[in-house]
CSV table of C-alpha atoms in Angstrom, one decimal:
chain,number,residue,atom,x,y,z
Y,1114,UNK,CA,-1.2,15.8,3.9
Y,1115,UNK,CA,1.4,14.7,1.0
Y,1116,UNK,CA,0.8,14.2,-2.6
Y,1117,UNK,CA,3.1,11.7,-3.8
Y,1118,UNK,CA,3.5,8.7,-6.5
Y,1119,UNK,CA,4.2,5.0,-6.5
Y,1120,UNK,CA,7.1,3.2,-8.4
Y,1121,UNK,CA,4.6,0.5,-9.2
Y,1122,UNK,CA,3.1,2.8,-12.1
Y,1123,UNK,CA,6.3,2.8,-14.4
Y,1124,UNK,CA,6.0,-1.3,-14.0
Y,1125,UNK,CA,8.1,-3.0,-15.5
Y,1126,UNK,CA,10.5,-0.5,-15.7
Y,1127,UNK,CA,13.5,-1.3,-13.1
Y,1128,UNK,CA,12.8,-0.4,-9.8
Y,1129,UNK,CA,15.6,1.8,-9.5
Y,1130,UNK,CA,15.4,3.8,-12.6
Y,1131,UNK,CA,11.7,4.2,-11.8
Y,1132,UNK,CA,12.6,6.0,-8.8
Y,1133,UNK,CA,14.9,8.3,-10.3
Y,1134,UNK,CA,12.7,8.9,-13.1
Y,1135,UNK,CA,9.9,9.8,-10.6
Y,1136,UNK,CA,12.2,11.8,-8.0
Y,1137,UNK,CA,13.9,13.9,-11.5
Y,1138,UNK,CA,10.6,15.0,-11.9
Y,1139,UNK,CA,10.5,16.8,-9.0
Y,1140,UNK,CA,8.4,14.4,-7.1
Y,1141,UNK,CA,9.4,14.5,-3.2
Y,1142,UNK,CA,7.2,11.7,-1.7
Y,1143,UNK,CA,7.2,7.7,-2.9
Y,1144,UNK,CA,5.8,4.5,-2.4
Y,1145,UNK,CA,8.7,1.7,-3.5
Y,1146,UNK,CA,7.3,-1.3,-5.0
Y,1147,UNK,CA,9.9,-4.2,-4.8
Y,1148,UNK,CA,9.7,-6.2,-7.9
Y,1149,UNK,CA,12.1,-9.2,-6.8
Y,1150,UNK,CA,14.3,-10.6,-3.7
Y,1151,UNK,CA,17.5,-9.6,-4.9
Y,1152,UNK,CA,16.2,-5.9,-4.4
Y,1153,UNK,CA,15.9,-6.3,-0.7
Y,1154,UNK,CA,19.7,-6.8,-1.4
Y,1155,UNK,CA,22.0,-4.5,1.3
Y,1156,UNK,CA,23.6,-2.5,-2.0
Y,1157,UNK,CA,20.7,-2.6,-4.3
Y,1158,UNK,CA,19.1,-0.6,-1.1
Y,1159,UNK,CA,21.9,1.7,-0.5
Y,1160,UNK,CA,21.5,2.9,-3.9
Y,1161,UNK,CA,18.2,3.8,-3.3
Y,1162,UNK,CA,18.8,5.6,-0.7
Y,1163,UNK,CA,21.3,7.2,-2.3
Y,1164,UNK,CA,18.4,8.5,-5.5
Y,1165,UNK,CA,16.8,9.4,-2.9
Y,1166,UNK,CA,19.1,11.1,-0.8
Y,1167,UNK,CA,20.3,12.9,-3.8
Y,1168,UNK,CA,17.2,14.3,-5.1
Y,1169,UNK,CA,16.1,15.1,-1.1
Y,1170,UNK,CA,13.0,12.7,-1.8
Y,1171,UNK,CA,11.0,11.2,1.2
Y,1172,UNK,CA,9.9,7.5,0.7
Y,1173,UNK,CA,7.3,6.9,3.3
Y,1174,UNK,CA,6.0,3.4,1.9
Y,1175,UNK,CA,6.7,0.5,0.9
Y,1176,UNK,CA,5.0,-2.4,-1.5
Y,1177,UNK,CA,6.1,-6.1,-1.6
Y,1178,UNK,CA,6.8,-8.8,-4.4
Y,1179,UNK,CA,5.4,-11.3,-1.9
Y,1180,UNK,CA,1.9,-9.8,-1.7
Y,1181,UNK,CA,0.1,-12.7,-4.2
Y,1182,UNK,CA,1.9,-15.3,-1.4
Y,1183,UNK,CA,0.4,-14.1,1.7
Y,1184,UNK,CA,-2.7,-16.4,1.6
Y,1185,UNK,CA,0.0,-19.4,1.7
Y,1186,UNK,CA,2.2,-17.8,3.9
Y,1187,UNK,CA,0.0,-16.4,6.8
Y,1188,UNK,CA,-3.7,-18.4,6.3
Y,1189,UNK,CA,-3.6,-21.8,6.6
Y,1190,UNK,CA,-3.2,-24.7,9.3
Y,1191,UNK,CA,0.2,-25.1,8.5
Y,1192,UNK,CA,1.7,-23.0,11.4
Y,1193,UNK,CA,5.3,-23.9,10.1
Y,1194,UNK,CA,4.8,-22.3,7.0
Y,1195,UNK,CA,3.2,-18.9,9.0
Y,1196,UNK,CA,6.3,-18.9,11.2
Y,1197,UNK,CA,8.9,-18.8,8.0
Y,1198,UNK,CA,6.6,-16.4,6.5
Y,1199,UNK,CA,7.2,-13.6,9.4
Y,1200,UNK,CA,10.8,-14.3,8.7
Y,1201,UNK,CA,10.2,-13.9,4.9
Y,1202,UNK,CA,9.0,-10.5,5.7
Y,1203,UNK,CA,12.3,-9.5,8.5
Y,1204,UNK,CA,13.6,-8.4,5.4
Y,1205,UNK,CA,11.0,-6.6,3.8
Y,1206,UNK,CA,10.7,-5.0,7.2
Y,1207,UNK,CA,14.4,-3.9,7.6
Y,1208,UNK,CA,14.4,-2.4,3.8
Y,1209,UNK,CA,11.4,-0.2,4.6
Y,1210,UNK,CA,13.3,1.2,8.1
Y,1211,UNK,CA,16.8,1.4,6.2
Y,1212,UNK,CA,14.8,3.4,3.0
Y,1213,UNK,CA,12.8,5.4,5.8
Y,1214,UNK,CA,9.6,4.8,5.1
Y,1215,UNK,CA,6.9,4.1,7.7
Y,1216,UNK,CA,4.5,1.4,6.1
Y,1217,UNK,CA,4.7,-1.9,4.6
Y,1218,UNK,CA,1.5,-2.8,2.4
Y,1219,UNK,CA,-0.4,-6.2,3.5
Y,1220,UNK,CA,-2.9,-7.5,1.1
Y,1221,UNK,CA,-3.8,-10.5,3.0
Y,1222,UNK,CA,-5.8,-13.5,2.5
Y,1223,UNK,CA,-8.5,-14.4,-0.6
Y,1224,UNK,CA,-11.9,-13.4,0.0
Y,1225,UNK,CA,-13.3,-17.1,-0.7
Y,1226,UNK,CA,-11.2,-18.6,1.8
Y,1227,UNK,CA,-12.9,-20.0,4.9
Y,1228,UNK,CA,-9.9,-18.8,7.8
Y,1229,UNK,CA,-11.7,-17.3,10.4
Y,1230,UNK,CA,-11.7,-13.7,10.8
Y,1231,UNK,CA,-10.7,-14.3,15.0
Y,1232,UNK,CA,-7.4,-15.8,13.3
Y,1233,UNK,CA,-6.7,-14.1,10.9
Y,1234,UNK,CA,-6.3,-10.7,12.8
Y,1235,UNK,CA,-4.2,-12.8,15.8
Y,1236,UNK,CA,-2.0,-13.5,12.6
Y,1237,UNK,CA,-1.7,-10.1,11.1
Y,1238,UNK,CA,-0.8,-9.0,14.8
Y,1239,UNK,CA,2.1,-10.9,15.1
Y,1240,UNK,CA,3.0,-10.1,12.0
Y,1241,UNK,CA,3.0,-6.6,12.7
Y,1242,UNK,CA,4.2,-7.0,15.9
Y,1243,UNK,CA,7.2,-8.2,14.0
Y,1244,UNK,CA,7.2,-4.9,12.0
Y,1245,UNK,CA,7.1,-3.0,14.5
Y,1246,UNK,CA,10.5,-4.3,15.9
Y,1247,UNK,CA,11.5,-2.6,12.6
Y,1248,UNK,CA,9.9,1.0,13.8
Y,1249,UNK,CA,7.6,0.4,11.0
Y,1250,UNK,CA,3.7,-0.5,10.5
Y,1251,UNK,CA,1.9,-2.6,8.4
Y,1252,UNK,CA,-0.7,-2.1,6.8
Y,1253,UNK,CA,-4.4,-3.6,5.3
Y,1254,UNK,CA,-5.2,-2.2,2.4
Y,1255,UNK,CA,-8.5,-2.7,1.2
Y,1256,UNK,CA,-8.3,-5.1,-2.3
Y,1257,UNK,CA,-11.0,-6.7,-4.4
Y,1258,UNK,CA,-10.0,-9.7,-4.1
Y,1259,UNK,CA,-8.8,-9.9,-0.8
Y,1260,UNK,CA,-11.2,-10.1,2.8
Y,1261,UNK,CA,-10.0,-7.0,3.0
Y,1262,UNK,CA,-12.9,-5.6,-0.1
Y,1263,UNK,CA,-15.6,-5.2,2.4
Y,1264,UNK,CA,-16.3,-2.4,5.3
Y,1265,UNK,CA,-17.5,-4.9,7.7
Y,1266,UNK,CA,-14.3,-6.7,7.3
Y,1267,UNK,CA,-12.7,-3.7,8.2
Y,1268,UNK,CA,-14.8,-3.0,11.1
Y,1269,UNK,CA,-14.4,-6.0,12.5
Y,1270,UNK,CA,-10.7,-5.7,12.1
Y,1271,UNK,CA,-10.8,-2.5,13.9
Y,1272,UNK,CA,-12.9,-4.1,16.9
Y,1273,UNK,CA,-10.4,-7.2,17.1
Y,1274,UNK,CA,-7.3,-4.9,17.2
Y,1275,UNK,CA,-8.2,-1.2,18.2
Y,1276,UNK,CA,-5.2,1.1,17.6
Y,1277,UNK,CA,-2.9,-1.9,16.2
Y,1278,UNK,CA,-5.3,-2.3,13.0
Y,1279,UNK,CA,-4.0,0.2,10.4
Y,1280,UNK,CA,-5.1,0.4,7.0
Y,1281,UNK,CA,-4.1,1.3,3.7
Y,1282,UNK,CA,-7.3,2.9,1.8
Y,1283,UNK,CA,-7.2,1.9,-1.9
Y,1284,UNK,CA,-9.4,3.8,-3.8
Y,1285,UNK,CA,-9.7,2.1,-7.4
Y,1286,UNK,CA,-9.9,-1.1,-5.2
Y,1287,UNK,CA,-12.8,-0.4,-3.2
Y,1288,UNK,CA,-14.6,1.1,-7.0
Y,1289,UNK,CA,-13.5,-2.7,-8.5
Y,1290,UNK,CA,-15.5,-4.2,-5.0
Y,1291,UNK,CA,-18.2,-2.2,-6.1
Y,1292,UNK,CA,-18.0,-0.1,-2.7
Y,1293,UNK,CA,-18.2,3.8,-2.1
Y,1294,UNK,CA,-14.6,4.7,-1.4
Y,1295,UNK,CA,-15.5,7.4,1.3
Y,1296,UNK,CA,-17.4,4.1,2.9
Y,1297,UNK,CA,-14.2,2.4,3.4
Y,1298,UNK,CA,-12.7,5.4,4.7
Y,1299,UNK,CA,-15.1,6.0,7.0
Y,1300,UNK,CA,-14.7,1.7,7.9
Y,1301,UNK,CA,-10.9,2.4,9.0
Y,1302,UNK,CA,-11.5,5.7,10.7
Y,1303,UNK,CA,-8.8,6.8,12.6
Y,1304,UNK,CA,-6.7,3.6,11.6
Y,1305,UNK,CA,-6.5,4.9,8.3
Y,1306,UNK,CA,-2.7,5.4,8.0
Y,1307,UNK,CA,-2.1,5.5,3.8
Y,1308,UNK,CA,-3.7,6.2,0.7
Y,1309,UNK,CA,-3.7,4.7,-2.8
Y,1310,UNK,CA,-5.5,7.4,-4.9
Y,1311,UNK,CA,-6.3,7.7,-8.8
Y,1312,UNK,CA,-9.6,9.0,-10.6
Y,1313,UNK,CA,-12.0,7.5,-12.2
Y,1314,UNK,CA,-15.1,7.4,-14.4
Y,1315,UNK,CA,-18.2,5.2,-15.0
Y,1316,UNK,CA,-16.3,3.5,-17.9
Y,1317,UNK,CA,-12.6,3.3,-16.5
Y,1318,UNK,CA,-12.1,2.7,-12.6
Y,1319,UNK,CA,-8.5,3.6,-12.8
Y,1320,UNK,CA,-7.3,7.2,-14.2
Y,1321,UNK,CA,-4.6,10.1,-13.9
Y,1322,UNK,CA,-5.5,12.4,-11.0
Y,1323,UNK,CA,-7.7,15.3,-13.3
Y,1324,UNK,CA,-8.8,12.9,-16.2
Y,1325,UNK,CA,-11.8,11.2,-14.6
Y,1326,UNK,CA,-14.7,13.2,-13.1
Y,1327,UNK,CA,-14.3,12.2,-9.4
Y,1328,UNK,CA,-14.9,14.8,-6.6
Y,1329,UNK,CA,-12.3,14.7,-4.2
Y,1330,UNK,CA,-13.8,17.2,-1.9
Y,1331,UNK,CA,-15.6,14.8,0.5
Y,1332,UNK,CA,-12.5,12.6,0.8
Y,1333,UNK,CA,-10.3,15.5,1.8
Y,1334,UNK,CA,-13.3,16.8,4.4
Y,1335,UNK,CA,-13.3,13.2,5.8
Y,1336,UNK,CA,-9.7,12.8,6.1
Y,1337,UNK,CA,-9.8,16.0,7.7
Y,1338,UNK,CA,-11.8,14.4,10.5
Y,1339,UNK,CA,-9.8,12.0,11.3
Y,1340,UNK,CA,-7.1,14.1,11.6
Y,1341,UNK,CA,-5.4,12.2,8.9
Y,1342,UNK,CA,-1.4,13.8,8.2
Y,1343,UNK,CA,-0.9,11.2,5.6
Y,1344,UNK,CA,0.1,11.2,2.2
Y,1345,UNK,CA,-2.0,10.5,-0.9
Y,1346,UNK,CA,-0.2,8.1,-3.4
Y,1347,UNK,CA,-1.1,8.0,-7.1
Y,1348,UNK,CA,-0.7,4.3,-7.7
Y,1349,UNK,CA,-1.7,3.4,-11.3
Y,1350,UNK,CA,-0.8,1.0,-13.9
Y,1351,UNK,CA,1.4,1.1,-17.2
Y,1352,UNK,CA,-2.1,1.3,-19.0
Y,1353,UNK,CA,-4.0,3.9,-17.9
Y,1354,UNK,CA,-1.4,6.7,-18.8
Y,1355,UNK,CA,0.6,7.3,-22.0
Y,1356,UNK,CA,3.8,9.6,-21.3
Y,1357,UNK,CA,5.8,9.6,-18.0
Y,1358,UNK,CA,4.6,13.6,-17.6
Y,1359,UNK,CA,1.4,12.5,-16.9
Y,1360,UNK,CA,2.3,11.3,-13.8
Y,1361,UNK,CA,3.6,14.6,-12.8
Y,1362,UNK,CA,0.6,16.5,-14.1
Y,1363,UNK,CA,-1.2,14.2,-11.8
Y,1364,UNK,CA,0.8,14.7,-9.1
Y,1365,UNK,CA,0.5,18.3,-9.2
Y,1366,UNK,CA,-3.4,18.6,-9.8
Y,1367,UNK,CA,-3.4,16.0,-6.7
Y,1368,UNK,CA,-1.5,18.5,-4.6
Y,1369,UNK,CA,-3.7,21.7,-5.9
Y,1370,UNK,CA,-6.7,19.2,-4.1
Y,1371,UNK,CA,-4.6,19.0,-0.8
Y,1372,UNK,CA,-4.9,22.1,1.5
């Protein structure tokens, strides 16, 4: 397992700078959050992977802009609109492979809306069939606001798809859903592919990896289970920290959990 950070906490710092700031630090493994099209951009991608390359970083994830527009995209009758939205992603697909990484994050549809679960699994299939033509996976990460906030959801995911369900475990997600985190982990089992990870409290659901009171112990024996070789992504926002530093400090007391 691999301690690592997301570019999505320096928000709405540059994407770029964000990563060198976070890779400067010392920091070897990222999550990239795209902020905008032009940054799927062949040289705006090139010079990431030249940060990266220089400061022998691995990125092994990637976040994108278009997350909010999957409900329209992928969950309604319109299946015009689905079919431009796997092309939408082609891109998003190709960055991920040219960066490295392995995973794209999927959000996925609202929780009120009335699709049917049968569908949309056939529609996350095909579109990560599509990522797969890519040699990467994506993934359902658990979100509050999402069908993806409950376990059952999950497991029936899992039942739908077997090995081609992967998940993204969000940990301040499933707290917001009012849901035991080690319950959703134990929901995507061995299809648990990446981690979203922060600490927490009973008055602040999203902290710095050593400033909330959360025992990580179980989560670690759990992952151990599943024979998870993951990393472990500290994925906050602007808010809950103060100086840049603390996202190092985190990182490090994240990797003092890891064995």
């Amino acid at each position: 397992m691999k301690a690592g950070v997301s570019t999505a906490c320096l928000y709405p710092m540059q994407t770029e700078e964000a990563l060198e700031t976070l890779a400067k630090m010392g920091i070897k493994t990222l999550e990239i959050f795209f902020n905008a099209p032009s940054e799927l951009s062949k040289p705006f991608l090139r010079n990431l992977r030249e940060i990266k390359e220089a400061y022998d970083c691995q990125v092994i994830s990637v976040h994108p802009f278009l997350s909010g527009y999957e409900p329209f995209l992928f969950f309604t009758d319109y299946e015009r609109r689905f079919h431009d939205g796997i092309e939408m992603y082609r891109p998003i697909f190709s960055a991920a492979a040219f960066l490295g990484a392995s995973y794209v994050v999927f959000h996925g549809n609202y929780r009120e809306s009335r699709f049917e679960n049968a569908r949309y699994f056939e529609r996350y299939y095909r579109l990560y069939e599509a990522g797969k033509e890519f040699g990467v996976y994506l993934c359902q990460e658990n979100v509050e606001r999402c069908k993806s906030a409950t376990p059952d959801f999950i497991k029936d995911m899992s039942r739908a798809l077997g090995r081609d369900a992967k998940f993204v475990l969000d940990v301040k997600q499933a707290i917001r859903a009012k849901i035991d985190p080690l319950e959703m982990a134990k929901a995507m089992g061995s299809g648990l592919s990446h981690i979203h990870i922060s600490d927490s409290t009973a008055e602040y659901d999203c902290l710095p990896i050593g400033m909330g009171n959360v025992d990580f112990s179980e989560l670690i024996k759990i992952l151990h289970g599943f024979d998870y070789h993951g990393a472990l992504i500290l994925e906050l926002y602007r808010h809950n920290f103060q100086k840049t530093t603390d996202l190092y400090e985190s990182y490090m007391n994240l990797n003092n959990l890891l064995p």
